[in-house]
Amino acid sequence: MSWTDERVETLKRMWAEGQSASQIAKELGGVTRNAVIGKVHRLGLSNRVEGDDQPAASAAPAAQPAAEPVVATAPAEVPRVAPEPEPEPEVEAAEAPEPQPAPQPVFAPRRPIVPAGQPLPPQPSANEISPETLASVREVEKRSLKLSLMELTERTCKWPIGDPATDKFWFCGLPSTAGKPYCEAHVGVAFQPMSARRDRRR
DNA sequence: CCCTGATTCGC
DNA sequence: GCGAATCAGG
């Protein structure tokens, strides 16, 4: 593969969007992330500065940030969280009534009635899980990356959250435990000792 | 380990 | 110009 104008354009666009070199390489195909990075440098756009003007000047862009005033979130990380800045304003809008209306709390204190819908994920009843694990799961689900099916990888927690029949459905997405399909917290509720779930009666 | 970008240097 | 290898860091 060679750097045709078209490919370079894609590279520029994606790089500007904050996509990582590997993502761009994947998209282009036929090149490695190294190739992408190399090209980025040769094109002289290693500086992911949005506004065209280059503050290059002299001064020191890295003049000891000393104290980041407000948000301490690494700016470079942000874009990766939302890899799809697509033209779909629907999702946002006036949103977020309740971050966690708890569609189907995994820890339902007395598992009410399961609406005979899709086979819900393995959701052991609360009385089988330790309080610590429960708390952990609750915490984790607040921080879940809410990945879609397509965004899951070998190393993301595949624990489903919410009702598959609605829009309130996503996957945990946090880093999974080595070799396991779930993150640490979810492994806790997914894999239990036989003895613990033996006396489950209904 | 997984990942990121940066740099080098033979081609 | 290109990009694998390597480096440095999270």
PDB file of C-alpha atoms (C1' of nucleotides) in Angstrom:
ATOM      1  CA  MET A   1       0.000   0.000   0.000  1.00  0.00           C
ATOM      2  CA  SER A   2       1.132   3.494  -0.666  1.00  0.00           C
ATOM      3  CA  TRP A   3       0.111   6.842   0.642  1.00  0.00           C
ATOM      4  CA  THR A   4      -2.339   7.932  -1.957  1.00  0.00           C
ATOM      5  CA  ASP A   5      -3.930  11.301  -1.568  1.00  0.00           C
ATOM      6  CA  GLU A   6      -7.066   9.610  -0.442  1.00  0.00           C
ATOM      7  CA  ARG A   7      -5.367   7.565   2.213  1.00  0.00           C
ATOM      8  CA  VAL A   8      -3.448  10.546   3.440  1.00  0.00           C
ATOM      9  CA  GLU A   9      -6.669  12.436   3.691  1.00  0.00           C
ATOM     10  CA  THR A  10      -8.219   9.721   5.776  1.00  0.00           C
ATOM     11  CA  LEU A  11      -5.151   9.719   7.922  1.00  0.00           C
ATOM     12  CA  LYS A  12      -5.341  13.445   8.461  1.00  0.00           C
ATOM     13  CA  ARG A  13      -9.014  13.361   9.231  1.00  0.00           C
ATOM     14  CA  MET A  14      -8.805  10.543  11.717  1.00  0.00           C
ATOM     15  CA  TRP A  15      -5.719  11.927  13.360  1.00  0.00           C
ATOM     16  CA  ALA A  16      -7.489  15.241  13.725  1.00  0.00           C
ATOM     17  CA  GLU A  17     -10.391  13.434  15.289  1.00  0.00           C
ATOM     18  CA  GLY A  18      -8.083  12.117  17.885  1.00  0.00           C
ATOM     19  CA  GLN A  19      -8.074   8.560  16.695  1.00  0.00           C
ATOM     20  CA  SER A  20      -5.048   6.571  17.727  1.00  0.00           C
ATOM     21  CA  ALA A  21      -2.429   5.517  15.252  1.00  0.00           C
ATOM     22  CA  SER A  22      -3.440   1.904  15.573  1.00  0.00           C
ATOM     23  CA  GLN A  23      -7.055   2.693  14.925  1.00  0.00           C
ATOM     24  CA  ILE A  24      -6.119   4.631  11.855  1.00  0.00           C
ATOM     25  CA  ALA A  25      -3.890   1.831  10.669  1.00  0.00           C
ATOM     26  CA  LYS A  26      -6.715  -0.613  11.130  1.00  0.00           C
ATOM     27  CA  GLU A  27      -9.038   1.588   9.169  1.00  0.00           C
ATOM     28  CA  LEU A  28      -6.653   2.106   6.315  1.00  0.00           C
ATOM     29  CA  GLY A  29      -5.513  -1.441   6.201  1.00  0.00           C
ATOM     30  CA  GLY A  30      -2.237  -2.564   4.771  1.00  0.00           C
ATOM     31  CA  VAL A  31      -0.245  -0.466   7.164  1.00  0.00           C
ATOM     32  CA  THR A  32       0.888  -0.739  10.721  1.00  0.00           C
ATOM     33  CA  ARG A  33       0.498   1.868  13.385  1.00  0.00           C
ATOM     34  CA  ASN A  34       4.184   2.540  12.989  1.00  0.00           C
ATOM     35  CA  ALA A  35       3.641   3.444   9.389  1.00  0.00           C
ATOM     36  CA  VAL A  36       0.853   5.752  10.413  1.00  0.00           C
ATOM     37  CA  ILE A  37       2.928   7.417  13.064  1.00  0.00           C
ATOM     38  CA  GLY A  38       5.825   7.761  10.712  1.00  0.00           C
ATOM     39  CA  LYS A  39       3.603   9.374   8.144  1.00  0.00           C
ATOM     40  CA  VAL A  40       2.061  11.646  10.691  1.00  0.00           C
ATOM     41  CA  HIS A  41       5.468  12.946  11.542  1.00  0.00           C
ATOM     42  CA  ARG A  42       6.554  13.358   7.993  1.00  0.00           C
ATOM     43  CA  LEU A  43       3.414  15.314   7.350  1.00  0.00           C
ATOM     44  CA  GLY A  44       4.370  17.430  10.279  1.00  0.00           C
ATOM     45  CA  LEU A  45       1.087  17.068  12.084  1.00  0.00           C
ATOM     46  CA  SER A  46       2.356  15.270  15.084  1.00  0.00           C
ATOM     47  CA  ASN A  47       1.044  18.134  17.069  1.00  0.00           C
ATOM     48  CA  ARG A  48      -2.579  17.354  17.430  1.00  0.00           C
ATOM     49  CA  VAL A  49      -3.422  20.990  17.631  1.00  0.00           C
ATOM     50  CA  GLU A  50      -6.906  21.689  16.435  1.00  0.00           C
ATOM     51  CA  GLY A  51      -6.969  25.323  15.528  1.00  0.00           C
ATOM     52  CA  ASP A  52      -4.682  25.566  12.557  1.00  0.00           C
ATOM     53  CA  ASP A  53      -2.273  28.138  13.912  1.00  0.00           C
ATOM     54  CA  GLN A  54       0.850  26.651  15.314  1.00  0.00           C
ATOM     55  CA  PRO A  55       1.839  28.025  18.673  1.00  0.00           C
ATOM     56  CA  ALA A  56       5.189  26.581  17.853  1.00  0.00           C
ATOM     57  CA  ALA A  57       6.764  30.007  18.115  1.00  0.00           C
ATOM     58  CA  SER A  58       9.349  29.651  20.755  1.00  0.00           C
ATOM     59  CA  ALA A  59       8.308  29.830  24.346  1.00  0.00           C
ATOM     60  CA  ALA A  60       7.857  26.528  26.006  1.00  0.00           C
ATOM     61  CA  PRO A  61       4.595  24.791  25.311  1.00  0.00           C
ATOM     62  CA  ALA A  62       5.639  22.528  28.085  1.00  0.00           C
ATOM     63  CA  ALA A  63       6.559  25.328  30.392  1.00  0.00           C
ATOM     64  CA  GLN A  64       5.990  23.381  33.521  1.00  0.00           C
ATOM     65  CA  PRO A  65       2.242  23.076  33.705  1.00  0.00           C
ATOM     66  CA  ALA A  66       2.877  23.258  37.370  1.00  0.00           C
ATOM     67  CA  ALA A  67      -0.674  23.143  38.503  1.00  0.00           C
ATOM     68  CA  GLU A  68      -3.444  22.106  36.241  1.00  0.00           C
ATOM     69  CA  PRO A  69      -6.192  24.448  37.330  1.00  0.00           C
ATOM     70  CA  VAL A  70      -9.366  22.600  36.739  1.00  0.00           C
ATOM     71  CA  VAL A  71      -9.957  19.203  35.345  1.00  0.00           C
ATOM     72  CA  ALA A  72      -7.100  16.880  35.893  1.00  0.00           C
ATOM     73  CA  THR A  73      -8.296  14.526  33.230  1.00  0.00           C
ATOM     74  CA  ALA A  74      -5.683  13.821  30.648  1.00  0.00           C
ATOM     75  CA  PRO A  75      -6.908  15.599  27.554  1.00  0.00           C
ATOM     76  CA  ALA A  76      -5.291  13.104  25.286  1.00  0.00           C
ATOM     77  CA  GLU A  77      -7.323  10.317  26.757  1.00  0.00           C
ATOM     78  CA  VAL A  78     -10.694  11.851  26.318  1.00  0.00           C
ATOM     79  CA  PRO A  79     -11.115  11.398  22.602  1.00  0.00           C
ATOM     80  CA  ARG A  80     -10.630   7.712  22.829  1.00  0.00           C
ATOM     81  CA  VAL A  81     -13.597   7.280  25.042  1.00  0.00           C
ATOM     82  CA  ALA A  82     -15.914   8.509  22.357  1.00  0.00           C
ATOM     83  CA  PRO A  83     -14.496   7.122  19.157  1.00  0.00           C
ATOM     84  CA  GLU A  84     -17.643   7.884  17.267  1.00  0.00           C
ATOM     85  CA  PRO A  85     -18.251  11.595  16.877  1.00  0.00           C
ATOM     86  CA  GLU A  86     -20.685  10.702  14.154  1.00  0.00           C
ATOM     87  CA  PRO A  87     -23.562  12.898  13.057  1.00  0.00           C
ATOM     88  CA  GLU A  88     -26.049  11.444  15.474  1.00  0.00           C
ATOM     89  CA  PRO A  89     -27.127  14.087  17.946  1.00  0.00           C
ATOM     90  CA  GLU A  90     -29.910  11.917  19.228  1.00  0.00           C
ATOM     91  CA  VAL A  91     -27.990  10.252  21.993  1.00  0.00           C
ATOM     92  CA  GLU A  92     -26.979  13.380  23.760  1.00  0.00           C
ATOM     93  CA  ALA A  93     -29.582  16.078  23.605  1.00  0.00           C
ATOM     94  CA  ALA A  94     -31.297  16.603  26.917  1.00  0.00           C
ATOM     95  CA  GLU A  95     -30.241  13.399  28.448  1.00  0.00           C
ATOM     96  CA  ALA A  96     -29.186  11.678  31.544  1.00  0.00           C
ATOM     97  CA  PRO A  97     -32.276  11.698  33.693  1.00  0.00           C
ATOM     98  CA  GLU A  98     -30.851   9.019  35.885  1.00  0.00           C
ATOM     99  CA  PRO A  99     -27.475   7.525  35.177  1.00  0.00           C
ATOM    100  CA  GLN A 100     -28.604   4.342  36.735  1.00  0.00           C
ATOM    101  CA  PRO A 101     -32.346   3.786  36.782  1.00  0.00           C
ATOM    102  CA  ALA A 102     -31.169   0.302  37.504  1.00  0.00           C
ATOM    103  CA  PRO A 103     -32.990  -1.517  34.755  1.00  0.00           C
ATOM    104  CA  GLN A 104     -32.179  -4.874  36.152  1.00  0.00           C
ATOM    105  CA  PRO A 105     -30.060  -4.524  39.223  1.00  0.00           C
ATOM    106  CA  VAL A 106     -27.829  -7.496  39.246  1.00  0.00           C
ATOM    107  CA  PHE A 107     -28.232  -7.534  42.939  1.00  0.00           C
ATOM    108  CA  ALA A 108     -31.989  -7.311  43.089  1.00  0.00           C
ATOM    109  CA  PRO A 109     -32.691  -7.903  46.759  1.00  0.00           C
ATOM    110  CA  ARG A 110     -35.255 -10.586  46.203  1.00  0.00           C
ATOM    111  CA  ARG A 111     -35.198 -11.073  42.568  1.00  0.00           C
ATOM    112  CA  PRO A 112     -38.682  -9.925  41.730  1.00  0.00           C
ATOM    113  CA  ILE A 113     -40.274 -11.288  38.659  1.00  0.00           C
ATOM    114  CA  VAL A 114     -38.209 -11.832  35.599  1.00  0.00           C
ATOM    115  CA  PRO A 115     -40.403 -10.686  32.717  1.00  0.00           C
ATOM    116  CA  ALA A 116     -39.874 -13.882  30.819  1.00  0.00           C
ATOM    117  CA  GLY A 117     -38.008 -11.948  28.203  1.00  0.00           C
ATOM    118  CA  GLN A 118     -34.634 -12.768  26.815  1.00  0.00           C
ATOM    119  CA  PRO A 119     -32.544 -15.054  28.868  1.00  0.00           C
ATOM    120  CA  LEU A 120     -30.977 -12.500  31.080  1.00  0.00           C
ATOM    121  CA  PRO A 121     -27.313 -12.826  31.781  1.00  0.00           C
ATOM    122  CA  PRO A 122     -26.183 -14.874  34.662  1.00  0.00           C
ATOM    123  CA  GLN A 123     -27.537 -12.872  37.504  1.00  0.00           C
ATOM    124  CA  PRO A 124     -27.322 -14.784  40.711  1.00  0.00           C
ATOM    125  CA  SER A 125     -29.671 -13.591  43.333  1.00  0.00           C
ATOM    126  CA  ALA A 126     -28.367 -11.255  45.940  1.00  0.00           C
ATOM    127  CA  ASN A 127     -28.445 -13.667  48.777  1.00  0.00           C
ATOM    128  CA  GLU A 128     -25.710 -15.653  47.118  1.00  0.00           C
ATOM    129  CA  ILE A 129     -23.260 -12.839  46.764  1.00  0.00           C
ATOM    130  CA  SER A 130     -21.150 -11.264  49.378  1.00  0.00           C
ATOM    131  CA  PRO A 131     -22.007  -7.670  50.265  1.00  0.00           C
ATOM    132  CA  GLU A 132     -18.543  -6.608  49.312  1.00  0.00           C
ATOM    133  CA  THR A 133     -18.906  -8.028  45.848  1.00  0.00           C
ATOM    134  CA  LEU A 134     -22.294  -6.426  45.516  1.00  0.00           C
ATOM    135  CA  ALA A 135     -20.973  -3.043  46.427  1.00  0.00           C
ATOM    136  CA  SER A 136     -18.129  -3.526  44.060  1.00  0.00           C
ATOM    137  CA  VAL A 137     -20.410  -4.422  41.210  1.00  0.00           C
ATOM    138  CA  ARG A 138     -22.611  -1.469  41.888  1.00  0.00           C
ATOM    139  CA  GLU A 139     -19.615   0.808  41.770  1.00  0.00           C
ATOM    140  CA  VAL A 140     -18.249  -0.726  38.655  1.00  0.00           C
ATOM    141  CA  GLU A 141     -21.497  -0.439  36.811  1.00  0.00           C
ATOM    142  CA  LYS A 142     -21.577   3.248  37.482  1.00  0.00           C
ATOM    143  CA  ARG A 143     -18.236   3.463  35.800  1.00  0.00           C
ATOM    144  CA  SER A 144     -18.940   1.018  33.045  1.00  0.00           C
ATOM    145  CA  LEU A 145     -17.760   2.209  29.688  1.00  0.00           C
ATOM    146  CA  LYS A 146     -21.137   1.301  28.207  1.00  0.00           C
ATOM    147  CA  LEU A 147     -19.626  -0.344  25.213  1.00  0.00           C
ATOM    148  CA  SER A 148     -21.659  -1.692  22.372  1.00  0.00           C
ATOM    149  CA  LEU A 149     -21.329  -5.230  21.199  1.00  0.00           C
ATOM    150  CA  MET A 150     -19.036  -4.173  18.419  1.00  0.00           C
ATOM    151  CA  GLU A 151     -16.701  -2.393  20.751  1.00  0.00           C
ATOM    152  CA  LEU A 152     -15.938  -5.404  22.866  1.00  0.00           C
ATOM    153  CA  THR A 153     -12.523  -6.915  22.571  1.00  0.00           C
ATOM    154  CA  GLU A 154     -10.678  -9.813  24.059  1.00  0.00           C
ATOM    155  CA  ARG A 155      -9.865  -7.703  27.042  1.00  0.00           C
ATOM    156  CA  THR A 156     -13.005  -5.840  27.851  1.00  0.00           C
ATOM    157  CA  CYS A 157     -15.525  -6.979  30.366  1.00  0.00           C
ATOM    158  CA  LYS A 158     -18.439  -8.496  28.499  1.00  0.00           C
ATOM    159  CA  TRP A 159     -20.881  -8.248  31.337  1.00  0.00           C
ATOM    160  CA  PRO A 160     -24.170  -6.999  29.967  1.00  0.00           C
ATOM    161  CA  ILE A 161     -25.935  -4.231  31.774  1.00  0.00           C
ATOM    162  CA  GLY A 162     -29.495  -3.201  31.251  1.00  0.00           C
ATOM    163  CA  ASP A 163     -32.275  -4.623  29.168  1.00  0.00           C
ATOM    164  CA  PRO A 164     -31.258  -5.901  25.744  1.00  0.00           C
ATOM    165  CA  ALA A 165     -34.705  -4.997  24.493  1.00  0.00           C
ATOM    166  CA  THR A 166     -34.212  -1.334  25.185  1.00  0.00           C
ATOM    167  CA  ASP A 167     -31.690   1.362  24.532  1.00  0.00           C
ATOM    168  CA  LYS A 168     -30.538   1.098  28.083  1.00  0.00           C
ATOM    169  CA  PHE A 169     -28.266  -1.725  27.242  1.00  0.00           C
ATOM    170  CA  TRP A 170     -24.530  -1.911  27.048  1.00  0.00           C
ATOM    171  CA  PHE A 171     -21.570  -3.853  28.205  1.00  0.00           C
ATOM    172  CA  CYS A 172     -19.405  -3.122  31.151  1.00  0.00           C
ATOM    173  CA  GLY A 173     -16.299  -2.699  29.046  1.00  0.00           C
ATOM    174  CA  LEU A 174     -13.840  -2.252  31.855  1.00  0.00           C
ATOM    175  CA  PRO A 175     -10.558  -4.121  31.573  1.00  0.00           C
ATOM    176  CA  SER A 176     -11.224  -7.800  31.974  1.00  0.00           C
ATOM    177  CA  THR A 177      -9.276 -10.045  34.218  1.00  0.00           C
ATOM    178  CA  ALA A 178      -6.607 -11.948  32.371  1.00  0.00           C
ATOM    179  CA  GLY A 179      -8.165 -14.929  30.726  1.00  0.00           C
ATOM    180  CA  LYS A 180     -11.636 -14.096  31.947  1.00  0.00           C
ATOM    181  CA  PRO A 181     -14.476 -12.538  30.002  1.00  0.00           C
ATOM    182  CA  TYR A 182     -15.313 -10.127  32.767  1.00  0.00           C
ATOM    183  CA  CYS A 183     -13.712  -7.484  34.888  1.00  0.00           C
ATOM    184  CA  GLU A 184     -12.768  -8.327  38.404  1.00  0.00           C
ATOM    185  CA  ALA A 185     -16.044  -7.230  39.917  1.00  0.00           C
ATOM    186  CA  HIS A 186     -18.134  -9.175  37.475  1.00  0.00           C
ATOM    187  CA  VAL A 187     -15.965 -12.211  37.678  1.00  0.00           C
ATOM    188  CA  GLY A 188     -16.978 -12.158  41.295  1.00  0.00           C
ATOM    189  CA  VAL A 189     -20.615 -12.631  40.541  1.00  0.00           C
ATOM    190  CA  ALA A 190     -20.172 -14.761  37.458  1.00  0.00           C
ATOM    191  CA  PHE A 191     -17.912 -17.375  38.891  1.00  0.00           C
ATOM    192  CA  GLN A 192     -18.932 -18.698  42.202  1.00  0.00           C
ATOM    193  CA  PRO A 193     -17.937 -21.780  44.084  1.00  0.00           C
ATOM    194  CA  MET A 194     -20.341 -24.659  43.602  1.00  0.00           C
ATOM    195  CA  SER A 195     -21.084 -24.718  47.281  1.00  0.00           C
ATOM    196  CA  ALA A 196     -22.273 -21.154  47.219  1.00  0.00           C
ATOM    197  CA  ARG A 197     -24.949 -21.682  44.684  1.00  0.00           C
ATOM    198  CA  ARG A 198     -25.913 -25.154  45.706  1.00  0.00           C
ATOM    199  CA  ASP A 199     -28.786 -24.442  47.984  1.00  0.00           C
ATOM    200  CA  ARG A 200     -30.530 -22.122  45.615  1.00  0.00           C
ATOM    201  CA  ARG A 201     -34.154 -23.086  45.709  1.00  0.00           C
ATOM    202  CA  ARG A 202     -37.088 -21.505  44.075  1.00  0.00           C
TER     203      ARG A 202
ATOM    204  C1'  DC B   1       0.402  -7.359  29.718  1.00  0.00           C
ATOM    205  C1'  DC B   2      -2.239  -4.046  27.106  1.00  0.00           C
ATOM    206  C1'  DC B   3      -1.825   0.233  24.956  1.00  0.00           C
ATOM    207  C1'  DT B   4       0.032   5.120  23.373  1.00  0.00           C
ATOM    208  C1'  DG B   5       3.151   8.223  20.460  1.00  0.00           C
ATOM    209  C1'  DA B   6       8.322   9.389  19.310  1.00  0.00           C
ATOM    210  C1'  DT B   7      12.527   8.419  17.203  1.00  0.00           C
ATOM    211  C1'  DT B   8      15.991   6.171  14.646  1.00  0.00           C
ATOM    212  C1'  DC B   9      17.934   4.482  10.597  1.00  0.00           C
ATOM    213  C1'  DG B  10      18.464   1.016   6.782  1.00  0.00           C
ATOM    214  C1'  DC B  11      16.117   0.645   2.741  1.00  0.00           C
TER     215       DC B  11
ATOM    216  C1'  DG C   1       9.637   8.829   1.625  1.00  0.00           C
ATOM    217  C1'  DC C   2       8.856   4.684   4.040  1.00  0.00           C
ATOM    218  C1'  DG C   3       8.139   1.862   8.138  1.00  0.00           C
ATOM    219  C1'  DA C   4      10.176  -1.939  11.404  1.00  0.00           C
ATOM    220  C1'  DA C   5      12.532  -1.761  15.387  1.00  0.00           C
ATOM    221  C1'  DT C   6      13.104   0.412  19.229  1.00  0.00           C
ATOM    222  C1'  DC C   7      12.374   3.634  22.868  1.00  0.00           C
ATOM    223  C1'  DA C   8       9.668   5.897  26.503  1.00  0.00           C
ATOM    224  C1'  DG C   9       5.696   6.219  28.929  1.00  0.00           C
ATOM    225  C1'  DG C  10       0.580   5.063  30.918  1.00  0.00           C
TER     226       DG C  10
END
